[in-house]
Short mmCIF file of C-alpha atoms and ligand atoms in Angstrom, two decimals:
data_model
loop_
_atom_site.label_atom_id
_atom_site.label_comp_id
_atom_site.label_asym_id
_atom_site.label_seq_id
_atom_site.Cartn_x
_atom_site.Cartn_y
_atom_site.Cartn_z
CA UNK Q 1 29.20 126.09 110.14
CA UNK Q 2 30.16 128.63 112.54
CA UNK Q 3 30.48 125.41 115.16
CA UNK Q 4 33.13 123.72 113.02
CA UNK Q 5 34.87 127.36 112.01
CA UNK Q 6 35.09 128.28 116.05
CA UNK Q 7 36.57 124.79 116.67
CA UNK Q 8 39.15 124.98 114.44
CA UNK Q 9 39.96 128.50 115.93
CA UNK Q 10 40.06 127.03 119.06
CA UNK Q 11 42.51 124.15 117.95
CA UNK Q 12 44.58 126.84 116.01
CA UNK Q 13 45.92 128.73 118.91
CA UNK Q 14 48.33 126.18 120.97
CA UNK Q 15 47.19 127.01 124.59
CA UNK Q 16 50.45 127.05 126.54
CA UNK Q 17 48.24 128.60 129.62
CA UNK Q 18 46.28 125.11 130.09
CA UNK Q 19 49.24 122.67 129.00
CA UNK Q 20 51.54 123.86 131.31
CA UNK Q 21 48.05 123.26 133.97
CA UNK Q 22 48.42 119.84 133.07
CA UNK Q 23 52.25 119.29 133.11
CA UNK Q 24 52.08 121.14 137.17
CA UNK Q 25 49.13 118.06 137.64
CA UNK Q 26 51.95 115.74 136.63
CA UNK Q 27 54.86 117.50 138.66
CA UNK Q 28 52.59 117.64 141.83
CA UNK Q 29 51.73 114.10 141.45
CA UNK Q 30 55.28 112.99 141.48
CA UNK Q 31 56.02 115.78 144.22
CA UNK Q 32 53.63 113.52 146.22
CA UNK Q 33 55.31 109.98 145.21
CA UNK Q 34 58.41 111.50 146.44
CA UNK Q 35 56.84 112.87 149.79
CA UNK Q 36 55.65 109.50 150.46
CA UNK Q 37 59.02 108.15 150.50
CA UNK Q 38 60.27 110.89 152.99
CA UNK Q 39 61.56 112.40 150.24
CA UNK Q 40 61.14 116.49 149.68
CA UNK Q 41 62.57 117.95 146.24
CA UNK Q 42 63.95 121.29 146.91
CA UNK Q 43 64.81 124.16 144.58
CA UNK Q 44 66.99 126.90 145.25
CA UNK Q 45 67.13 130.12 142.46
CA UNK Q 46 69.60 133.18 142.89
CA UNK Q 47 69.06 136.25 142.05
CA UNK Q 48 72.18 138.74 141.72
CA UNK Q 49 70.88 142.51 141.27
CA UNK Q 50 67.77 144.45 141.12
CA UNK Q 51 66.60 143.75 137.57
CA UNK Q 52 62.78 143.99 137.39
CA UNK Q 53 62.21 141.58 134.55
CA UNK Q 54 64.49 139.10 136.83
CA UNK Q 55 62.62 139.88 139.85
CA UNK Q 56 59.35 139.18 137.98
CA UNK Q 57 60.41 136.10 136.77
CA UNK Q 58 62.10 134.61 139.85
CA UNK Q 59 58.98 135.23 142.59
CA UNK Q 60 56.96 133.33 139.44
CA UNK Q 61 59.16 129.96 139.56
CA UNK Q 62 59.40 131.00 143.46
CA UNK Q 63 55.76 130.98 143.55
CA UNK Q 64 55.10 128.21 141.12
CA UNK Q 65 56.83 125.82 142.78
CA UNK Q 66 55.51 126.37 145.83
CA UNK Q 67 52.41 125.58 144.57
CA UNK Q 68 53.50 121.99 143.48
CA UNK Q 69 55.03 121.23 146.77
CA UNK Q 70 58.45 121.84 145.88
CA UNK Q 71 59.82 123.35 148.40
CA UNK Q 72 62.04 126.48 146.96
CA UNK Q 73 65.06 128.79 148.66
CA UNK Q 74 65.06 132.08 147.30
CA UNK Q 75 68.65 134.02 147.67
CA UNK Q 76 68.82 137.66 146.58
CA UNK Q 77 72.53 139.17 146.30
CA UNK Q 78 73.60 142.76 145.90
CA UNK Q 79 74.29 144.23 142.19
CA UNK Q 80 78.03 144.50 143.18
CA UNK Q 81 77.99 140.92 144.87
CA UNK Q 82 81.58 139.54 143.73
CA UNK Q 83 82.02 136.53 141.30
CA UNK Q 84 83.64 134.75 144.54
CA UNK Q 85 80.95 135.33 147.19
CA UNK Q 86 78.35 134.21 144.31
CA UNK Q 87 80.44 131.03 143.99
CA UNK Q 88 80.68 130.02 147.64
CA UNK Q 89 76.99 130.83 147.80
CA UNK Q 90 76.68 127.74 144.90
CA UNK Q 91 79.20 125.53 146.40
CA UNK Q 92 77.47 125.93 149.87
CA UNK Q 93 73.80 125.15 147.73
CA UNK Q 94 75.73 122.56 145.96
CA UNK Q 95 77.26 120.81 148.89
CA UNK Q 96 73.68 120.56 151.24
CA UNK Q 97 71.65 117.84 150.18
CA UNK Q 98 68.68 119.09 150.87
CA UNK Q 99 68.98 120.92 148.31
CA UNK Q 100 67.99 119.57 144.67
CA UNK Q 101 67.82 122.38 141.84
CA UNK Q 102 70.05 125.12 141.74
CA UNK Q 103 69.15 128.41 139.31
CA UNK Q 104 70.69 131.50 138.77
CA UNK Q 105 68.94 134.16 137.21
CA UNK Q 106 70.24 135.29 134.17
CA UNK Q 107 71.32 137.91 133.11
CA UNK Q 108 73.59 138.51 135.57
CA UNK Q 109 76.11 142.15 136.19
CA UNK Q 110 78.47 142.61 133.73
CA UNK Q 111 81.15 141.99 136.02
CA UNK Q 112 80.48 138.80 137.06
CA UNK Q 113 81.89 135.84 134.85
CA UNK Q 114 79.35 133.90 134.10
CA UNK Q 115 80.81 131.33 132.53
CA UNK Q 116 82.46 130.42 135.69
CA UNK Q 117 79.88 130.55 137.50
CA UNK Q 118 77.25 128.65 135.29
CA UNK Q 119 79.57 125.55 135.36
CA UNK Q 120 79.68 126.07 138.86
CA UNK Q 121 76.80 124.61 139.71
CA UNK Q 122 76.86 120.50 139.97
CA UNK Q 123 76.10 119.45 136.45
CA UNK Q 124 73.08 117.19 138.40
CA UNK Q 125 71.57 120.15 140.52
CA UNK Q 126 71.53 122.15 137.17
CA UNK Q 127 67.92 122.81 136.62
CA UNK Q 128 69.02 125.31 133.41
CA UNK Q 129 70.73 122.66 131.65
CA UNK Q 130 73.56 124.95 131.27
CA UNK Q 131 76.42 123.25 132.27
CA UNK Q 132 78.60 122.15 130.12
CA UNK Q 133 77.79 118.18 130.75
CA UNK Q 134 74.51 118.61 130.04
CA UNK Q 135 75.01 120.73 126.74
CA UNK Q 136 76.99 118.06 125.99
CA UNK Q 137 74.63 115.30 127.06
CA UNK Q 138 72.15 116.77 124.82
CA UNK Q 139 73.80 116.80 122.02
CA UNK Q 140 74.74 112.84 122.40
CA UNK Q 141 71.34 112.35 122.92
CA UNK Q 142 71.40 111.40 126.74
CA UNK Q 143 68.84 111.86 129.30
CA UNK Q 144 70.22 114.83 130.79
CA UNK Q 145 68.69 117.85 132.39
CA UNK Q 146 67.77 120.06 129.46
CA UNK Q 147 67.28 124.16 129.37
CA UNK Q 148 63.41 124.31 130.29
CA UNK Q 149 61.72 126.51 127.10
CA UNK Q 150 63.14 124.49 124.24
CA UNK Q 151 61.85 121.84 126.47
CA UNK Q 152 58.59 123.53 126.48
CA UNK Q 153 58.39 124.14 123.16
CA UNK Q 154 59.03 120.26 122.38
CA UNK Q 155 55.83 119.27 124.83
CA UNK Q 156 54.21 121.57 123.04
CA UNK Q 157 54.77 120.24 119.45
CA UNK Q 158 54.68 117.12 120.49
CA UNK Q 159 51.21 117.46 122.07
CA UNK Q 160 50.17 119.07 118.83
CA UNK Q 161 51.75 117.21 116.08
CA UNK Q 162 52.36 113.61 117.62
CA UNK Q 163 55.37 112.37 115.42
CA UNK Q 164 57.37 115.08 114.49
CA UNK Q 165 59.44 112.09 112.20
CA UNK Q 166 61.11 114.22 108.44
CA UNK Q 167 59.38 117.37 109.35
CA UNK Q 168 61.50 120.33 108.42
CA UNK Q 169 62.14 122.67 111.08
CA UNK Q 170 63.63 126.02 111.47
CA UNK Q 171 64.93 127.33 114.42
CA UNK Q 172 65.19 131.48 114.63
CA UNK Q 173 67.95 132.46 116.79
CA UNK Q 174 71.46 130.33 118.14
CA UNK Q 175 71.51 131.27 121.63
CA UNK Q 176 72.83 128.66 124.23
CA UNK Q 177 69.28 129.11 125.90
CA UNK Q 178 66.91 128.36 123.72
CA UNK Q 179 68.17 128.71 119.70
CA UNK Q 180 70.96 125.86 120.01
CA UNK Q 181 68.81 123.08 122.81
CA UNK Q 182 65.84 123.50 120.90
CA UNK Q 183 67.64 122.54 117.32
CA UNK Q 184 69.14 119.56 119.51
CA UNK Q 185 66.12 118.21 120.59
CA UNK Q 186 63.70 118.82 116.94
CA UNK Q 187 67.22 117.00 115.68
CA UNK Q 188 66.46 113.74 118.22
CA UNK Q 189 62.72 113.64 117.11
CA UNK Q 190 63.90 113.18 114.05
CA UNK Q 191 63.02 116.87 112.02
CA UNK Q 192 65.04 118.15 109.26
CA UNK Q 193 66.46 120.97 111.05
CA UNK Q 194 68.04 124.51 110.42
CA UNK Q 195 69.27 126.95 112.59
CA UNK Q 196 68.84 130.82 111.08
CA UNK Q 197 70.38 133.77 112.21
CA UNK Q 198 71.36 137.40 112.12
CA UNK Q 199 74.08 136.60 109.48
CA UNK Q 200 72.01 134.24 107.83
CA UNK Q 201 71.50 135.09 103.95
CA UNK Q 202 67.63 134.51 102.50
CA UNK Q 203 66.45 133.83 105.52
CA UNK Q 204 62.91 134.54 104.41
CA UNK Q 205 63.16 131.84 101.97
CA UNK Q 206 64.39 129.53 104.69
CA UNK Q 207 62.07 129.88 106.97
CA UNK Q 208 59.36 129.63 104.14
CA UNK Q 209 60.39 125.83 103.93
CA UNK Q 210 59.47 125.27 107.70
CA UNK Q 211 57.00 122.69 108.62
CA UNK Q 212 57.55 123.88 111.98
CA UNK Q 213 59.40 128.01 113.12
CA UNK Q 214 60.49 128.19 116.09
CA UNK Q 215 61.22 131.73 116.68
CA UNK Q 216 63.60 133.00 119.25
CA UNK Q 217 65.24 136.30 118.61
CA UNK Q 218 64.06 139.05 120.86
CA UNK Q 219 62.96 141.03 117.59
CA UNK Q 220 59.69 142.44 118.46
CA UNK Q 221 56.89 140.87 115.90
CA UNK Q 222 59.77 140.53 113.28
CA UNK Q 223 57.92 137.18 112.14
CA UNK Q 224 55.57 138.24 109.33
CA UNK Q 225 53.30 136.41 107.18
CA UNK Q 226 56.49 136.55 104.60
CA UNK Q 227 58.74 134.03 106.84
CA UNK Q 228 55.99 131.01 107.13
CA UNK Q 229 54.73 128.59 104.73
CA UNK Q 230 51.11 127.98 104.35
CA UNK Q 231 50.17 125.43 107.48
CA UNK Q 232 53.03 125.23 109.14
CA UNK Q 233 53.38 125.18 112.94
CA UNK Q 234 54.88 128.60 114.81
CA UNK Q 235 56.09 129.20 118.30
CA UNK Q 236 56.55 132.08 119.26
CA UNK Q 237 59.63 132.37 122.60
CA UNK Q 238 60.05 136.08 122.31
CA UNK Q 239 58.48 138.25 125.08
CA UNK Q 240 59.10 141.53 124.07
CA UNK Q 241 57.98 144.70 125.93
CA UNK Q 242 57.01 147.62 123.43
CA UNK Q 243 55.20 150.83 123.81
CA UNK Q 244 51.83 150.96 121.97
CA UNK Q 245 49.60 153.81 121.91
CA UNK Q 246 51.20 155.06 125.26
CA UNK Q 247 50.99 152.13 126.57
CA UNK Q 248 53.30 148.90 127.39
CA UNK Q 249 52.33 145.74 125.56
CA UNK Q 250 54.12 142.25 125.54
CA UNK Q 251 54.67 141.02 122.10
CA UNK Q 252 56.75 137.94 120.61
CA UNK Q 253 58.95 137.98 118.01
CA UNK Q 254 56.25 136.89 115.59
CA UNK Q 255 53.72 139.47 114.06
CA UNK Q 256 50.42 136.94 115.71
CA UNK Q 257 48.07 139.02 113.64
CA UNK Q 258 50.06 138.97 110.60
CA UNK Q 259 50.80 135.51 110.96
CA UNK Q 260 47.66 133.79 112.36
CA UNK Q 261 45.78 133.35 108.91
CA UNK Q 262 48.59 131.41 107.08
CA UNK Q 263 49.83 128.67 109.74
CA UNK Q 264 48.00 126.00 110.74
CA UNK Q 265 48.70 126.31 114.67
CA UNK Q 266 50.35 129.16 116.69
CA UNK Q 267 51.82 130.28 120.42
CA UNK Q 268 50.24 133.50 121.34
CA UNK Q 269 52.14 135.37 123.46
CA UNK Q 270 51.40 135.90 126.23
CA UNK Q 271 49.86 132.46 127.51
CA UNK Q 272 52.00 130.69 125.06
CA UNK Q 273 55.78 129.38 125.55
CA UNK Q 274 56.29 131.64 128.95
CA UNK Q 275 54.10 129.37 131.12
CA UNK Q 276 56.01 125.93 129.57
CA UNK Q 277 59.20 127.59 131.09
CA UNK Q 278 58.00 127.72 134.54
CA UNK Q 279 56.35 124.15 134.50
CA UNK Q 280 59.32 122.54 132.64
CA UNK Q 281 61.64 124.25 135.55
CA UNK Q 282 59.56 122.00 138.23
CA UNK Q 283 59.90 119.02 135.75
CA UNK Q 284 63.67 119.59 136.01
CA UNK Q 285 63.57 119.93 139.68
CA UNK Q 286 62.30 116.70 140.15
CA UNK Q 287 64.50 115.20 137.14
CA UNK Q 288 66.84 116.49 139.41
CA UNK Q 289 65.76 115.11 142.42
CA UNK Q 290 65.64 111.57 140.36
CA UNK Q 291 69.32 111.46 139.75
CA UNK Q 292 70.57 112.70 143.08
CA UNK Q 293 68.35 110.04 144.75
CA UNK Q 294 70.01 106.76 142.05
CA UNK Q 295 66.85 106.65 140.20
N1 GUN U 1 66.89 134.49 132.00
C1 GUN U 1 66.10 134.39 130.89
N2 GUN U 1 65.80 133.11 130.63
C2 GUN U 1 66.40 132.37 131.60
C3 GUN U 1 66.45 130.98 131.87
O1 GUN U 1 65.88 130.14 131.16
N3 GUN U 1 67.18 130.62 132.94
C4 GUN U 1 67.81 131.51 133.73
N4 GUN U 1 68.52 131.07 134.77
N5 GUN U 1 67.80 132.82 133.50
C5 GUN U 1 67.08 133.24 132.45
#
């Protein structure tokens, strides 16, 4: 008895930690196909400011991809870098061929227009899936390079569910990063899917029809056990930093504790979505690296 009740504990908790392990086995074995036809993929990430959150985040992909033999460019620009000099920095990454992913690190200073620069970068070196090609790609359905946590989340699902065929899914949150790519790509597998946000009316009730919740907010633990139907699937994409018993503690938007005893499978955070980002951005990289090269 307590066997079986430990495995299904086990099984319960979607282990983003050791399937994003698996996905960098299956980058750095392609990194090596590549290097065996003289070929080097090559990512490049830009960092505009001092933002320690952004700094965190771009020595990890720095680092990461390092370790998969991508080789990666790291370019760190003053907080009051202009909107121009940013640009020729891109159109200099843009025009070296060496040079296979290109990532800015969001967010970026208020006065630079990000827009601009975001479509900036060639719609085939965009490892963010940002640009405006791709969003639209995505939404026809093409193989295009696609933001990298919905993209996550999707491995993860997929890994978990297998078919994901007439499931109904609810996506939390309609931002260009995550909210709006990830209903896209639940849409292509073929889920029943609704997109829920601040405006949204009932959505409790919503929510409560989800098969699978996809939460992406950046509402600390907002998720209770009142938003999710009995067995259904959660991930959690919020990592939120919050002060607990004088000390600082990363939560997600979903209340794990709360939570945990009514769905079938979860994300914890952390070790859940976060580590899918990273591995998914080396997937894109050599996605990237495919289309530049004809493939
Ligand atoms: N900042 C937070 N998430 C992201 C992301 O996915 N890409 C980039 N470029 N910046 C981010």
């Amino acid at each position: 008895m307590s066997i079986s009740l430990s495995t299904e504990a086990v099984n319960k908790v979607i282990d983003g930690k050791a399937t994003a392990e698996v996905v960098l086995q299956e980058v750095k074995a392609e990194v090596d196909q590549f290097k065996q036809q003289g070929i080097q993929p090559c990512l490049a990430v830009i960092l505009v400011g001092f933002d320690p959150a952004s700094q965190v985040y771009v020595r990890n992909k720095v680092q990461k991809a390092e370790q998969v033999g991508i080789r990666s460019l790291e370019f760190r620009m003053d907080a009051d870098t202009s909107t121009e000099t940013l640009l020729a920095k891109i159109k200099e990454l843009n025009e070296d061929a060496s040079v296979n992913g290109i990532l800015v690190q969001l967010p970026l200073p208020k006065h630079i227009d990000e827009n601009t620069v975001l479509q900036s970068v060639l719609a085939e070196k965009d490892v963010d899936g940002f640009h405006s090609e791709n969003v639209g790609g995505l939404s026809q359905g093409r193989d295009v390079l696609v933001p990298c946590t919905p993209k996550g989340c999707l491995r993860l699902l997929k890994d978990h569910l297998g078919d994901l065929s007439g499931l109904n899914a609810v996506v939390i949150g309609r931002s260009n990063i995550v909210g709006k790519p990830m209903a896209n790509l639940l849409l292509h597998e073929n889920c029943t899917v609704t997109i829920v946000h601040s405006k949204t009316q009932n959505i409790q009730d919503i929510c409560k029809q989800a098969d699978i919740l996809v939460a992406a907010i950046g509402r600390p633990q907002m998720i209770n056990a009142d938003y999710v139907k009995e067995n259904a699937v959660v991930i959690d994409v919020g990592i939120n930093r919050i002060e607990q018993h004088g000390k600082t503690r990363l939560v997600g938007d979903v209340d794990y504790d709360s939570v945990y005893p009514i769905a079938s499978a979860i994300t914890p955070v952390p070790g859940g979505v976060g580590p899918m980002t990273i591995a998914y951005l080396m997937k894109n990289t050599l996605h990237a690296t495919h289309i530049q090269h004809g493939h």
